[in-house]
Coordinates of C-alpha atoms in Angstrom, one line a residue:
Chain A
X1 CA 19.5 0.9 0.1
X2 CA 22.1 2.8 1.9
X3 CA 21.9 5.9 -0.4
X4 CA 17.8 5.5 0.0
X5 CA 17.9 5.8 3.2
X6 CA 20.6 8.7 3.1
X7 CA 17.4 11.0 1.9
X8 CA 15.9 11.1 5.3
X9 CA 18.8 12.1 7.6
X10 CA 18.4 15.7 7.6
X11 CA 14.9 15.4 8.5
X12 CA 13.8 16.6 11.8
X13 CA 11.8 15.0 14.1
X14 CA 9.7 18.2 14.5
X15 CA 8.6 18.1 10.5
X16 CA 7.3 14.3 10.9
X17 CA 4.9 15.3 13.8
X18 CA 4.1 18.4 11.6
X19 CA 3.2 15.7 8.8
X20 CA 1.1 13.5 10.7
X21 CA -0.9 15.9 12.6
X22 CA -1.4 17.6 9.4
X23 CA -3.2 14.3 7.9
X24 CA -4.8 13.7 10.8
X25 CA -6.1 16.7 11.2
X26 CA -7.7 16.2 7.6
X27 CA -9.1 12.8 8.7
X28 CA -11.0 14.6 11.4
X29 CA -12.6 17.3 8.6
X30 CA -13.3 14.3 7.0
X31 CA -14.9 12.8 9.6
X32 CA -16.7 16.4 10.1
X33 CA -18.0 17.6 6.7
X34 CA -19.0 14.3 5.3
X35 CA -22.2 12.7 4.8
X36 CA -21.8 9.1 3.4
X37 CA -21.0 6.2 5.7
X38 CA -18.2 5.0 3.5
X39 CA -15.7 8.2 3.2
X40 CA -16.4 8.8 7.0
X41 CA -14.8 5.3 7.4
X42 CA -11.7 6.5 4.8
X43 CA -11.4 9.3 6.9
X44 CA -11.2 6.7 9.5
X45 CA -8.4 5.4 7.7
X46 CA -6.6 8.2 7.1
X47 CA -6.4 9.0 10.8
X48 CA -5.0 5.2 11.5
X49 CA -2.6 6.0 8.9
X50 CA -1.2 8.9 9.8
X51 CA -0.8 7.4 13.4
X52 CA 0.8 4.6 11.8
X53 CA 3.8 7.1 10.1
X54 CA 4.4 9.0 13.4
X55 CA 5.2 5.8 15.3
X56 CA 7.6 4.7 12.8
X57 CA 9.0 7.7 12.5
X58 CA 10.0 7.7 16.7
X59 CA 11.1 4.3 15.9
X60 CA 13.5 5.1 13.8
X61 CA 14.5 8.2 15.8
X62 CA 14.5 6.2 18.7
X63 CA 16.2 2.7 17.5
X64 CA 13.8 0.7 19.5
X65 CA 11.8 -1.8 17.1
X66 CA 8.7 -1.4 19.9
X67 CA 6.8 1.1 17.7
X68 CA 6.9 -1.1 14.2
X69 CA 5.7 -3.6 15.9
X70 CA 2.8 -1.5 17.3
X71 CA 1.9 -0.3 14.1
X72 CA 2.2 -3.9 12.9
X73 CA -1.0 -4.4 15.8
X74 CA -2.7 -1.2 14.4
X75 CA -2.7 -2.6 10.9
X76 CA -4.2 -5.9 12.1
X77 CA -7.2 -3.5 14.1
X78 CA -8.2 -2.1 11.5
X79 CA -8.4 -4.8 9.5
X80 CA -10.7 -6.1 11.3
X81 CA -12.2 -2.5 11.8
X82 CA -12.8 -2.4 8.4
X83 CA -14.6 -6.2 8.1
X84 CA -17.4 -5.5 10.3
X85 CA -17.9 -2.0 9.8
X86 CA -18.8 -2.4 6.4
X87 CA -20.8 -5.5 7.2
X88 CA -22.6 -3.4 9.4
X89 CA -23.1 -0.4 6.3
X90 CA -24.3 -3.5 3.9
X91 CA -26.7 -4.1 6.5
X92 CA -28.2 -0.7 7.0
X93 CA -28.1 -0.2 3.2
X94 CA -30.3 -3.1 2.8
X95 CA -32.6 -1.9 5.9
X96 CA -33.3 1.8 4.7
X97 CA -31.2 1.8 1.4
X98 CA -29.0 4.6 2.0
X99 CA -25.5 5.2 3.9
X100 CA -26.1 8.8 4.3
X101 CA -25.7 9.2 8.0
X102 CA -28.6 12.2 8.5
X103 CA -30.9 9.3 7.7
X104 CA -29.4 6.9 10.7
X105 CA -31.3 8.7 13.7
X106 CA -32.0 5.7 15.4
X107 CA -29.7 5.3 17.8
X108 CA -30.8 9.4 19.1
X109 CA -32.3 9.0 22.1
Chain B
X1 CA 16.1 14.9 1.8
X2 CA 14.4 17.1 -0.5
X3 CA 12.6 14.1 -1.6
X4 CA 11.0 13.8 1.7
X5 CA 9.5 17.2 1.4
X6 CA 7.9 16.1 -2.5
X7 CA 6.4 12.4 -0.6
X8 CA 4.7 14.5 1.8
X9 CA 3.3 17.5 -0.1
X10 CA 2.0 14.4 -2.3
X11 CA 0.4 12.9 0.9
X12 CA -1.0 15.7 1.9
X13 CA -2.3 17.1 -1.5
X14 CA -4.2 13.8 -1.9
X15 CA -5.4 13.1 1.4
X16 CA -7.1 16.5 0.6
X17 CA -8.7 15.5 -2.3
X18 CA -9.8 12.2 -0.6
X19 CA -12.2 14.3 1.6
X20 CA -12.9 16.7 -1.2
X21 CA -14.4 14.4 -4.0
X22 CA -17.8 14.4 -4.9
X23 CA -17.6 10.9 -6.4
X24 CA -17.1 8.1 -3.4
X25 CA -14.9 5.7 -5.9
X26 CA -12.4 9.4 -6.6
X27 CA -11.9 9.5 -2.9
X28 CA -11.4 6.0 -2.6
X29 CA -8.8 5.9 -5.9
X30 CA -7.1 9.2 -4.3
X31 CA -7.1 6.8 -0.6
X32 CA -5.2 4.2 -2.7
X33 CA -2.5 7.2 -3.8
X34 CA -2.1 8.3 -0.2
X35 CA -1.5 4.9 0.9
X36 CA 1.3 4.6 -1.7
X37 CA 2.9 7.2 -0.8
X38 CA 3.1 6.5 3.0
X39 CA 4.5 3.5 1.6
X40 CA 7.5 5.7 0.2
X41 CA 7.9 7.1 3.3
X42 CA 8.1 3.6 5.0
X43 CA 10.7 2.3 2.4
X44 CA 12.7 6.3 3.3
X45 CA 13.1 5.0 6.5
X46 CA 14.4 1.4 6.0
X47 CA 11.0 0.0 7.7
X48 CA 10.8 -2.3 5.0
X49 CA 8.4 -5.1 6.7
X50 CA 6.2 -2.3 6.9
X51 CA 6.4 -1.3 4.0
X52 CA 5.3 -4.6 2.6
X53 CA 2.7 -5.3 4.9
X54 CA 1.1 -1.6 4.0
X55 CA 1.0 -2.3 0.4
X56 CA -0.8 -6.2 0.8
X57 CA -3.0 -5.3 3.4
X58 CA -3.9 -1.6 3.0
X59 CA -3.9 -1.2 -1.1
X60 CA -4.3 -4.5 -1.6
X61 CA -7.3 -6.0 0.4
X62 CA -8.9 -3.1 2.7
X63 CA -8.8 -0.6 -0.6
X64 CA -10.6 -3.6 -2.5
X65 CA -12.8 -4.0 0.3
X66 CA -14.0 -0.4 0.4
X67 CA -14.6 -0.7 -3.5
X68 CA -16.4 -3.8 -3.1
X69 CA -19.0 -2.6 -0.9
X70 CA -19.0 0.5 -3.3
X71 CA -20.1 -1.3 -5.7
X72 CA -22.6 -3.5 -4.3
X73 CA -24.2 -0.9 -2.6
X74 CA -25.5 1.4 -5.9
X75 CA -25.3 4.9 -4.7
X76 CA -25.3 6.4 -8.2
X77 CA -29.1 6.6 -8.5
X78 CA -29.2 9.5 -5.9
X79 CA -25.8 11.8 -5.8
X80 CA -24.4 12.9 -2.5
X81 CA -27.5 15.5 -1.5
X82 CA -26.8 18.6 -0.5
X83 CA -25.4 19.4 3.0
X84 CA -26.0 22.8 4.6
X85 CA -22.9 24.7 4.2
X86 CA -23.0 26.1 8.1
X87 CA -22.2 22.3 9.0
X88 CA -19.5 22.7 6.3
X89 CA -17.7 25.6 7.9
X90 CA -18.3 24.5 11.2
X91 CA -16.3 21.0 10.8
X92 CA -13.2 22.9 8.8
X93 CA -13.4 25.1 11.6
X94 CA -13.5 22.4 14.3
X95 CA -10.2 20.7 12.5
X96 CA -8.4 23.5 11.8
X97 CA -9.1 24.3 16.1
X98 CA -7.4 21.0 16.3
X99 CA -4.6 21.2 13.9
X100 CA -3.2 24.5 15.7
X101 CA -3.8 23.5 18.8
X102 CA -1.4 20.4 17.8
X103 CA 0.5 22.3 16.2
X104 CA 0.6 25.3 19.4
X105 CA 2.2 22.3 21.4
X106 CA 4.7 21.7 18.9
X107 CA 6.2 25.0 18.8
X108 CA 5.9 24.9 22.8
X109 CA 8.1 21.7 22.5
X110 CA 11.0 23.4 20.9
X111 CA 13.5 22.2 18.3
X112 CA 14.2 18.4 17.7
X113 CA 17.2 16.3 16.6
X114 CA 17.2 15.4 12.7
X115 CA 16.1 11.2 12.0
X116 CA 18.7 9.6 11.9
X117 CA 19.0 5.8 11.0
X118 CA 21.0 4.4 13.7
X119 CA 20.5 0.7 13.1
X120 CA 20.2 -0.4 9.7
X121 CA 18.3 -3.4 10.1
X122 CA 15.9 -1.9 12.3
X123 CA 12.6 -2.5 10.0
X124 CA 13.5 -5.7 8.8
X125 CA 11.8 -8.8 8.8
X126 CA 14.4 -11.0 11.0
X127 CA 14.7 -8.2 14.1
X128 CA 10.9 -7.7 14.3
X129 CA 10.1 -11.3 13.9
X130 CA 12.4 -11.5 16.7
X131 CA 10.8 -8.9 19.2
X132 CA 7.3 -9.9 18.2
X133 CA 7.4 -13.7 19.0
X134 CA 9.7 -13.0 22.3
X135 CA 8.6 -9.8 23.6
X136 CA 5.1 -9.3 22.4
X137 CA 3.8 -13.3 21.8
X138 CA 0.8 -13.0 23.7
X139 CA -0.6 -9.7 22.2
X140 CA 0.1 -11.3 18.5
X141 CA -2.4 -14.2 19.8
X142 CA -4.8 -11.7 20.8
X143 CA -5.0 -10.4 17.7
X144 CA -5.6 -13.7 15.9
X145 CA -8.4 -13.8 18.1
X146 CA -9.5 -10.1 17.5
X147 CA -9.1 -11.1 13.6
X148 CA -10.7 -14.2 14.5
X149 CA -14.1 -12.6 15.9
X150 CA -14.3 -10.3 13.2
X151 CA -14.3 -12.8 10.8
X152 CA -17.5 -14.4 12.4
X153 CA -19.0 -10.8 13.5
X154 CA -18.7 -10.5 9.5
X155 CA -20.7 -13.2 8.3
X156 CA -23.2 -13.1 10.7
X157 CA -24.2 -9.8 10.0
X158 CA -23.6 -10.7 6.3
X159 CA -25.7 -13.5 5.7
X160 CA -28.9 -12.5 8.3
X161 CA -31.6 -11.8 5.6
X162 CA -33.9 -9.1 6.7
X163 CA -37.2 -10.3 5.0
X164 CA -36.9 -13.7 6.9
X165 CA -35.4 -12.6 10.1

């Protein structure tokens, strides 16, 4: 374990944050470009994820346990993000049979 | 250190392709490869309760999940239609705004101090048990609650019937 954890001590800080923004960033396009219910909610994911990294990553830097255990409450959000979210697509799906989101205008006005 | 570098060009080239896939159950099989490798990067930095915990919960049961309803709901009938390609350009455009504006900030900040793994058993199980049921016991009920709610938000929505409701 020692030798694994060797790899990451000439990483800086600066390159993690470069990382996760990166990722995030891609979530957001994600978010942006797509037009089925589902990968809008990966993209959804994505974003949680990379979020997830960059506070482990100050927790290491930083020796204080604090962030793991925040992304340990992160984890357990979008958990249950994820249950009733796609609940809720089901339950369009079965109203108009489609999860493409240009359909949804209901909620417009 | 160089290894680093490989785990996150991997992340990065398949959290690309996640978004780029035609095929919902691609992107989702690409998702599961991004996850794994943020696993890596868990395990790079000793954070090994994390690392755990990512792999059951994300690649094993949220992953499934999104497959799941994949599968139930049968998109394969009619393909992804066509989206106008100004709406295209104008989301990459929007997150690349974003990215270098992050990115702007960064360079503002300056330099930084490499990681470096001060306390070996930072990420394991026995120290974060510790700090979660001393420090942070009332927000780990919380969340059983949160969980708890979601369960039941779930199967309500699930099991309402729209013909007879």
């Amino acid at each position: 374990m020692e030798t694994l954890t060797n790899t990451i001590q000439g990483v800086p800080l600066n390159h993690y944050i470069l990382l996760c923004s990166v990722i995030f960033s891609i979530g957001v396009i994600g978010v942006l470009i797509r037009r089925n219910a589902i990968v809008i909610f990966m993209s959804v994911e994505l974003m949680l994820n990379s979020v997830n990294l960059l506070l482990t990553a100050f927790s290491v830097y930083r020796g204080d346990a604090t962030g793991q255990v925040f992304v340990f409450f992160i984890m357990a959000l979008a958990a249950a993000e994820v249950a009733v979210g796609l609940a809720i697509i089901v339950m369009i799906y079965r109203n108009t049979n489609s999860v493409d989101i240009n359909v949804l205008n209901r909620l417009k006005w | 250190m160089s290894t680093f570098y490989f785990i996150a060009f991997l992340s990065v080239f398949f959290s690309i392709l996640v978004i780029t896939a035609k095929n919902p159950v691609h992107s989702i099989l690409y998702l599961i490869l991004t996850f794994f490798t943020f696993t890596i990067h868990y395990i790079l930095m000793n954070a090994q309760f994390l690392a755990i915990v990512n792999f059951i919960v994300y690649m094993g049961a949220i992953l499934v999940l999104f497959l799941y309803t994949l599968m139930l709901i049968n998109l394969n009938k009619e393909s992804e239609p066509r989206k106008s390609n100004l709406v295209k350009i104008a989301g990459f455009i929007g997150g690349a705004c974003f990215l270098i504006t992050i990115v702007a900030a960064l360079k503002a900040w300056g330099g930084s101090h490499p990681v470096v793994l001060t306390n070996s058993n930072l990420g394991l199980v026995k120290n974060l048990g510790k700090i979660l049921f001393n420090e942070y016991l009332l927000p780990f009920e919380v969340s059983s609650i949160l969980l708890l709610s979601a369960m039941v938000g779930a199967v309500l929505l699930a099991t309402k019937d729209p013909k007879t409701a």
